[in-house]
């Protein structure tokens, strides 16, 4: 049983603490995935299909873990994937995560379904910022988010392309998870037995989705499941022309989040994207989908010299990051690796999770005989 932050040494430890601290509908919203959750498990297991081959005696006292991504130098080859509803996990939500991104000098990803506004993040944080855009049917809403990102000096927009419909997240159906959370018979006991969370939710800043509130009722007033939100609000006709149109309006770095095939990676280059996140949304959309790591080498071979390839999903250890970089990813990103920690202990939790991963990256790079991320290559890997 983990009941203190200082007992947490890895993602699983933070997960155990988050499970204790959160009412079950909220915990399962973070932890769960689609259908049988095969892809969720596969995303991490994929890293076990190969082993690292270290080199020794290379004088590794001083090493450089920085990489350059979408025109920005970041201190770590790891950043915060955009995730929704963060003030439900801890009352500091996005503010806690952005503070840690700033401390570590890496990208902060903010979701269209964030609980803090683009303006606030733009004004208060100088770390590189990427805004995740869900393309809604309401073009006025899409345009307002893009304009807001421009006015607030965001560095990049990541359009999520893997949520054309909502994934079948059965845990959310069972717990009755909605945004905002709804008290019903099923969830009552869980909220009542987590009074800290419940009091914070009731008496601190009101829950809001500021990016949406002027456009859709679901911004604040009515409760809706995330699956229903995707199915009713997002544009199921989104296609490559929609991406080209948004790229023209945006005019800065564009990333496509949720690319899994070589064919789509090549189209991303054609449409003018500067990066892709090889991702299956952490297994929350198409269960049975391939893992990002398994697709990485084919995608890097096809477009790695033209576009930044990011490996998103399944990352739980520094060694996972080293493996993805060895295959040719420019950087890695993740959601649950920091969300469990956010739920467990707010900013202190996220900072500890990131510090542990940073230490794992540095220690493992030294053990691999690598002075710089550039030293990592496929020669460092043996596939079984
Ligand atoms: C609780 C939660 C909320 C998420 N919300 C979003 C979102 O709003 N937009 C998005 O593009 N991806 C979202 N994602 C997916 C993440 O950006 C990322 O792709 C995924 O978490 C990677 O898998 P990992 O959790 O194994 O690292 C979410 C993931 C989780 C776990």
mmCIF file with all atom_site columns, C-alpha atoms in Angstrom, residues 105-227:
data_model
loop_
_atom_site.group_PDB
_atom_site.id
_atom_site.type_symbol
_atom_site.label_atom_id
_atom_site.label_alt_id
_atom_site.label_comp_id
_atom_site.label_asym_id
_atom_site.label_entity_id
_atom_site.label_seq_id
_atom_site.pdbx_PDB_ins_code
_atom_site.Cartn_x
_atom_site.Cartn_y
_atom_site.Cartn_z
_atom_site.occupancy
_atom_site.B_iso_or_equiv
_atom_site.pdbx_formal_charge
_atom_site.auth_seq_id
_atom_site.auth_comp_id
_atom_site.auth_asym_id
_atom_site.auth_atom_id
_atom_site.pdbx_PDB_model_num
ATOM 1   C CA . UNK A 1 105 ? 12.289  23.034 -20.102 1.00 0.00 ? 105 UNK A CA 1
ATOM 2   C CA . UNK A 1 106 ? 9.984   20.905 -22.192 1.00 0.00 ? 106 UNK A CA 1
ATOM 3   C CA . UNK A 1 107 ? 6.730   21.176 -24.166 1.00 0.00 ? 107 UNK A CA 1
ATOM 4   C CA . UNK A 1 108 ? 3.446   21.485 -22.331 1.00 0.00 ? 108 UNK A CA 1
ATOM 5   C CA . UNK A 1 109 ? 0.513   20.043 -24.278 1.00 0.00 ? 109 UNK A CA 1
ATOM 6   C CA . UNK A 1 110 ? -2.852  21.643 -23.540 1.00 0.00 ? 110 UNK A CA 1
ATOM 7   C CA . UNK A 1 111 ? -6.085  19.950 -24.600 1.00 0.00 ? 111 UNK A CA 1
ATOM 8   C CA . UNK A 1 112 ? -9.136  21.486 -26.289 1.00 0.00 ? 112 UNK A CA 1
ATOM 9   C CA . UNK A 1 113 ? -10.895 20.018 -23.247 1.00 0.00 ? 113 UNK A CA 1
ATOM 10  C CA . UNK A 1 114 ? -8.518  21.711 -20.783 1.00 0.00 ? 114 UNK A CA 1
ATOM 11  C CA . UNK A 1 115 ? -9.886  23.207 -17.587 1.00 0.00 ? 115 UNK A CA 1
ATOM 12  C CA . UNK A 1 116 ? -7.667  26.308 -17.842 1.00 0.00 ? 116 UNK A CA 1
ATOM 13  C CA . UNK A 1 117 ? -7.782  28.797 -20.704 1.00 0.00 ? 117 UNK A CA 1
ATOM 14  C CA . UNK A 1 118 ? -5.378  29.223 -23.596 1.00 0.00 ? 118 UNK A CA 1
ATOM 15  C CA . UNK A 1 119 ? -5.014  32.867 -22.525 1.00 0.00 ? 119 UNK A CA 1
ATOM 16  C CA . UNK A 1 120 ? -3.945  31.990 -18.985 1.00 0.00 ? 120 UNK A CA 1
ATOM 17  C CA . UNK A 1 121 ? -1.412  29.416 -20.160 1.00 0.00 ? 121 UNK A CA 1
ATOM 18  C CA . UNK A 1 122 ? -0.091  31.814 -22.821 1.00 0.00 ? 122 UNK A CA 1
ATOM 19  C CA . UNK A 1 123 ? 0.290   34.687 -20.354 1.00 0.00 ? 123 UNK A CA 1
ATOM 20  C CA . UNK A 1 124 ? 1.844   32.818 -17.455 1.00 0.00 ? 124 UNK A CA 1
ATOM 21  C CA . UNK A 1 125 ? 4.134   30.148 -18.850 1.00 0.00 ? 125 UNK A CA 1
ATOM 22  C CA . UNK A 1 126 ? 7.185   30.566 -21.015 1.00 0.00 ? 126 UNK A CA 1
ATOM 23  C CA . UNK A 1 127 ? 7.803   26.854 -21.713 1.00 0.00 ? 127 UNK A CA 1
ATOM 24  C CA . UNK A 1 128 ? 7.166   25.731 -25.305 1.00 0.00 ? 128 UNK A CA 1
ATOM 25  C CA . UNK A 1 129 ? 3.429   25.187 -25.738 1.00 0.00 ? 129 UNK A CA 1
ATOM 26  C CA . UNK A 1 130 ? 1.462   22.940 -28.024 1.00 0.00 ? 130 UNK A CA 1
ATOM 27  C CA . UNK A 1 131 ? -2.309  23.244 -28.268 1.00 0.00 ? 131 UNK A CA 1
ATOM 28  C CA . UNK A 1 132 ? -4.265  20.086 -29.068 1.00 0.00 ? 132 UNK A CA 1
ATOM 29  C CA . UNK A 1 133 ? -7.148  20.813 -31.404 1.00 0.00 ? 133 UNK A CA 1
ATOM 30  C CA . UNK A 1 134 ? -10.248 18.668 -31.650 1.00 0.00 ? 134 UNK A CA 1
ATOM 31  C CA . UNK A 1 135 ? -11.858 19.634 -34.935 1.00 0.00 ? 135 UNK A CA 1
ATOM 32  C CA . UNK A 1 136 ? -15.466 20.443 -34.081 1.00 0.00 ? 136 UNK A CA 1
ATOM 33  C CA . UNK A 1 137 ? -18.437 20.654 -36.421 1.00 0.00 ? 137 UNK A CA 1
ATOM 34  C CA . UNK A 1 138 ? -18.706 24.266 -35.286 1.00 0.00 ? 138 UNK A CA 1
ATOM 35  C CA . UNK A 1 139 ? -16.115 26.032 -37.442 1.00 0.00 ? 139 UNK A CA 1
ATOM 36  C CA . UNK A 1 140 ? -16.468 29.207 -35.369 1.00 0.00 ? 140 UNK A CA 1
ATOM 37  C CA . UNK A 1 141 ? -15.227 27.283 -32.358 1.00 0.00 ? 141 UNK A CA 1
ATOM 38  C CA . UNK A 1 142 ? -12.262 25.850 -34.277 1.00 0.00 ? 142 UNK A CA 1
ATOM 39  C CA . UNK A 1 143 ? -11.348 29.310 -35.579 1.00 0.00 ? 143 UNK A CA 1
ATOM 40  C CA . UNK A 1 144 ? -11.617 30.877 -32.127 1.00 0.00 ? 144 UNK A CA 1
ATOM 41  C CA . UNK A 1 145 ? -9.208  28.313 -30.643 1.00 0.00 ? 145 UNK A CA 1
ATOM 42  C CA . UNK A 1 146 ? -6.726  28.811 -33.502 1.00 0.00 ? 146 UNK A CA 1
ATOM 43  C CA . UNK A 1 147 ? -6.893  32.616 -33.195 1.00 0.00 ? 147 UNK A CA 1
ATOM 44  C CA . UNK A 1 148 ? -6.458  32.377 -29.441 1.00 0.00 ? 148 UNK A CA 1
ATOM 45  C CA . UNK A 1 149 ? -3.345  30.233 -29.866 1.00 0.00 ? 149 UNK A CA 1
ATOM 46  C CA . UNK A 1 150 ? -1.924  32.779 -32.295 1.00 0.00 ? 150 UNK A CA 1
ATOM 47  C CA . UNK A 1 151 ? -2.625  35.701 -29.985 1.00 0.00 ? 151 UNK A CA 1
ATOM 48  C CA . UNK A 1 152 ? -1.091  33.868 -27.055 1.00 0.00 ? 152 UNK A CA 1
ATOM 49  C CA . UNK A 1 153 ? 2.074   32.820 -28.845 1.00 0.00 ? 153 UNK A CA 1
ATOM 50  C CA . UNK A 1 154 ? 1.601   29.081 -28.811 1.00 0.00 ? 154 UNK A CA 1
ATOM 51  C CA . UNK A 1 155 ? 4.416   27.318 -30.649 1.00 0.00 ? 155 UNK A CA 1
ATOM 52  C CA . UNK A 1 156 ? 2.424   24.544 -32.286 1.00 0.00 ? 156 UNK A CA 1
ATOM 53  C CA . UNK A 1 157 ? -1.019  23.070 -32.784 1.00 0.00 ? 157 UNK A CA 1
ATOM 54  C CA . UNK A 1 158 ? -1.525  19.295 -32.686 1.00 0.00 ? 158 UNK A CA 1
ATOM 55  C CA . UNK A 1 159 ? -4.691  18.187 -34.441 1.00 0.00 ? 159 UNK A CA 1
ATOM 56  C CA . UNK A 1 160 ? -5.945  14.939 -32.984 1.00 0.00 ? 160 UNK A CA 1
ATOM 57  C CA . UNK A 1 161 ? -6.945  12.709 -35.880 1.00 0.00 ? 161 UNK A CA 1
ATOM 58  C CA . UNK A 1 162 ? -7.811  9.464  -34.078 1.00 0.00 ? 162 UNK A CA 1
ATOM 59  C CA . UNK A 1 163 ? -11.094 10.509 -32.444 1.00 0.00 ? 163 UNK A CA 1
ATOM 60  C CA . UNK A 1 164 ? -13.401 10.643 -35.449 1.00 0.00 ? 164 UNK A CA 1
ATOM 61  C CA . UNK A 1 165 ? -15.841 8.833  -33.138 1.00 0.00 ? 165 UNK A CA 1
ATOM 62  C CA . UNK A 1 166 ? -15.548 8.106  -29.426 1.00 0.00 ? 166 UNK A CA 1
ATOM 63  C CA . UNK A 1 167 ? -13.781 4.913  -28.345 1.00 0.00 ? 167 UNK A CA 1
ATOM 64  C CA . UNK A 1 168 ? -15.817 2.351  -26.413 1.00 0.00 ? 168 UNK A CA 1
ATOM 65  C CA . UNK A 1 169 ? -14.510 2.961  -22.898 1.00 0.00 ? 169 UNK A CA 1
ATOM 66  C CA . UNK A 1 170 ? -16.457 0.410  -20.911 1.00 0.00 ? 170 UNK A CA 1
ATOM 67  C CA . UNK A 1 171 ? -15.074 1.441  -17.532 1.00 0.00 ? 171 UNK A CA 1
ATOM 68  C CA . UNK A 1 172 ? -16.604 4.894  -18.047 1.00 0.00 ? 172 UNK A CA 1
ATOM 69  C CA . UNK A 1 173 ? -19.924 3.293  -18.965 1.00 0.00 ? 173 UNK A CA 1
ATOM 70  C CA . UNK A 1 174 ? -19.842 1.171  -15.815 1.00 0.00 ? 174 UNK A CA 1
ATOM 71  C CA . UNK A 1 175 ? -18.879 4.008  -13.461 1.00 0.00 ? 175 UNK A CA 1
ATOM 72  C CA . UNK A 1 176 ? -21.148 6.522  -15.224 1.00 0.00 ? 176 UNK A CA 1
ATOM 73  C CA . UNK A 1 177 ? -18.252 8.960  -15.720 1.00 0.00 ? 177 UNK A CA 1
ATOM 74  C CA . UNK A 1 178 ? -19.340 12.281 -17.211 1.00 0.00 ? 178 UNK A CA 1
ATOM 75  C CA . UNK A 1 179 ? -17.924 15.774 -17.560 1.00 0.00 ? 179 UNK A CA 1
ATOM 76  C CA . UNK A 1 180 ? -18.612 17.472 -15.203 1.00 0.00 ? 180 UNK A CA 1
ATOM 77  C CA . UNK A 1 181 ? -18.930 14.508 -12.821 1.00 0.00 ? 181 UNK A CA 1
ATOM 78  C CA . UNK A 1 182 ? -22.487 13.657 -11.920 1.00 0.00 ? 182 UNK A CA 1
ATOM 79  C CA . UNK A 1 183 ? -23.572 12.408 -8.558  1.00 0.00 ? 183 UNK A CA 1
ATOM 80  C CA . UNK A 1 184 ? -25.715 9.334  -8.923  1.00 0.00 ? 184 UNK A CA 1
ATOM 81  C CA . UNK A 1 185 ? -26.397 6.251  -6.897  1.00 0.00 ? 185 UNK A CA 1
ATOM 82  C CA . UNK A 1 186 ? -23.499 4.436  -8.511  1.00 0.00 ? 186 UNK A CA 1
ATOM 83  C CA . UNK A 1 187 ? -20.914 7.118  -7.836  1.00 0.00 ? 187 UNK A CA 1
ATOM 84  C CA . UNK A 1 188 ? -22.226 8.448  -4.497  1.00 0.00 ? 188 UNK A CA 1
ATOM 85  C CA . UNK A 1 189 ? -20.340 5.997  -2.322  1.00 0.00 ? 189 UNK A CA 1
ATOM 86  C CA . UNK A 1 190 ? -17.106 6.631  -4.143  1.00 0.00 ? 190 UNK A CA 1
ATOM 87  C CA . UNK A 1 191 ? -17.371 10.426 -3.800  1.00 0.00 ? 191 UNK A CA 1
ATOM 88  C CA . UNK A 1 192 ? -18.420 10.088 -0.142  1.00 0.00 ? 192 UNK A CA 1
ATOM 89  C CA . UNK A 1 193 ? -15.423 7.913  0.696   1.00 0.00 ? 193 UNK A CA 1
ATOM 90  C CA . UNK A 1 194 ? -13.016 10.406 -0.899  1.00 0.00 ? 194 UNK A CA 1
ATOM 91  C CA . UNK A 1 195 ? -13.956 13.544 1.072   1.00 0.00 ? 195 UNK A CA 1
ATOM 92  C CA . UNK A 1 196 ? -10.706 15.400 0.271   1.00 0.00 ? 196 UNK A CA 1
ATOM 93  C CA . UNK A 1 197 ? -11.302 15.161 -3.428  1.00 0.00 ? 197 UNK A CA 1
ATOM 94  C CA . UNK A 1 198 ? -15.018 15.918 -3.082  1.00 0.00 ? 198 UNK A CA 1
ATOM 95  C CA . UNK A 1 199 ? -14.524 18.994 -0.874  1.00 0.00 ? 199 UNK A CA 1
ATOM 96  C CA . UNK A 1 200 ? -11.882 20.367 -3.221  1.00 0.00 ? 200 UNK A CA 1
ATOM 97  C CA . UNK A 1 201 ? -14.191 19.799 -6.160  1.00 0.00 ? 201 UNK A CA 1
ATOM 98  C CA . UNK A 1 202 ? -17.153 21.453 -4.457  1.00 0.00 ? 202 UNK A CA 1
ATOM 99  C CA . UNK A 1 203 ? -15.469 24.439 -2.825  1.00 0.00 ? 203 UNK A CA 1
ATOM 100 C CA . UNK A 1 204 ? -12.540 25.399 -5.016  1.00 0.00 ? 204 UNK A CA 1
ATOM 101 C CA . UNK A 1 205 ? -12.648 27.059 -8.448  1.00 0.00 ? 205 UNK A CA 1
ATOM 102 C CA . UNK A 1 206 ? -15.680 25.968 -10.454 1.00 0.00 ? 206 UNK A CA 1
ATOM 103 C CA . UNK A 1 207 ? -15.143 23.250 -13.016 1.00 0.00 ? 207 UNK A CA 1
ATOM 104 C CA . UNK A 1 208 ? -15.091 24.701 -16.546 1.00 0.00 ? 208 UNK A CA 1
ATOM 105 C CA . UNK A 1 209 ? -13.926 23.951 -20.051 1.00 0.00 ? 209 UNK A CA 1
ATOM 106 C CA . UNK A 1 210 ? -12.984 27.543 -20.994 1.00 0.00 ? 210 UNK A CA 1
ATOM 107 C CA . UNK A 1 211 ? -12.136 26.823 -24.631 1.00 0.00 ? 211 UNK A CA 1
ATOM 108 C CA . UNK A 1 212 ? -15.698 25.608 -25.237 1.00 0.00 ? 212 UNK A CA 1
ATOM 109 C CA . UNK A 1 213 ? -17.930 27.575 -22.989 1.00 0.00 ? 213 UNK A CA 1
ATOM 110 C CA . UNK A 1 214 ? -18.952 30.330 -25.387 1.00 0.00 ? 214 UNK A CA 1
ATOM 111 C CA . UNK A 1 215 ? -19.780 27.826 -28.095 1.00 0.00 ? 215 UNK A CA 1
ATOM 112 C CA . UNK A 1 216 ? -21.307 24.686 -26.657 1.00 0.00 ? 216 UNK A CA 1
ATOM 113 C CA . UNK A 1 217 ? -23.458 24.025 -23.622 1.00 0.00 ? 217 UNK A CA 1
ATOM 114 C CA . UNK A 1 218 ? -21.190 21.140 -22.780 1.00 0.00 ? 218 UNK A CA 1
ATOM 115 C CA . UNK A 1 219 ? -18.566 23.737 -21.895 1.00 0.00 ? 219 UNK A CA 1
ATOM 116 C CA . UNK A 1 220 ? -19.949 23.863 -18.383 1.00 0.00 ? 220 UNK A CA 1
ATOM 117 C CA . UNK A 1 221 ? -23.629 23.393 -17.840 1.00 0.00 ? 221 UNK A CA 1
ATOM 118 C CA . UNK A 1 222 ? -24.699 19.957 -18.830 1.00 0.00 ? 222 UNK A CA 1
ATOM 119 C CA . UNK A 1 223 ? -23.107 16.650 -18.048 1.00 0.00 ? 223 UNK A CA 1
ATOM 120 C CA . UNK A 1 224 ? -22.047 14.518 -20.980 1.00 0.00 ? 224 UNK A CA 1
ATOM 121 C CA . UNK A 1 225 ? -19.941 11.393 -21.403 1.00 0.00 ? 225 UNK A CA 1
ATOM 122 C CA . UNK A 1 226 ? -16.713 11.933 -23.291 1.00 0.00 ? 226 UNK A CA 1
ATOM 123 C CA . UNK A 1 227 ? -17.822 9.327  -25.865 1.00 0.00 ? 227 UNK A CA 1
#
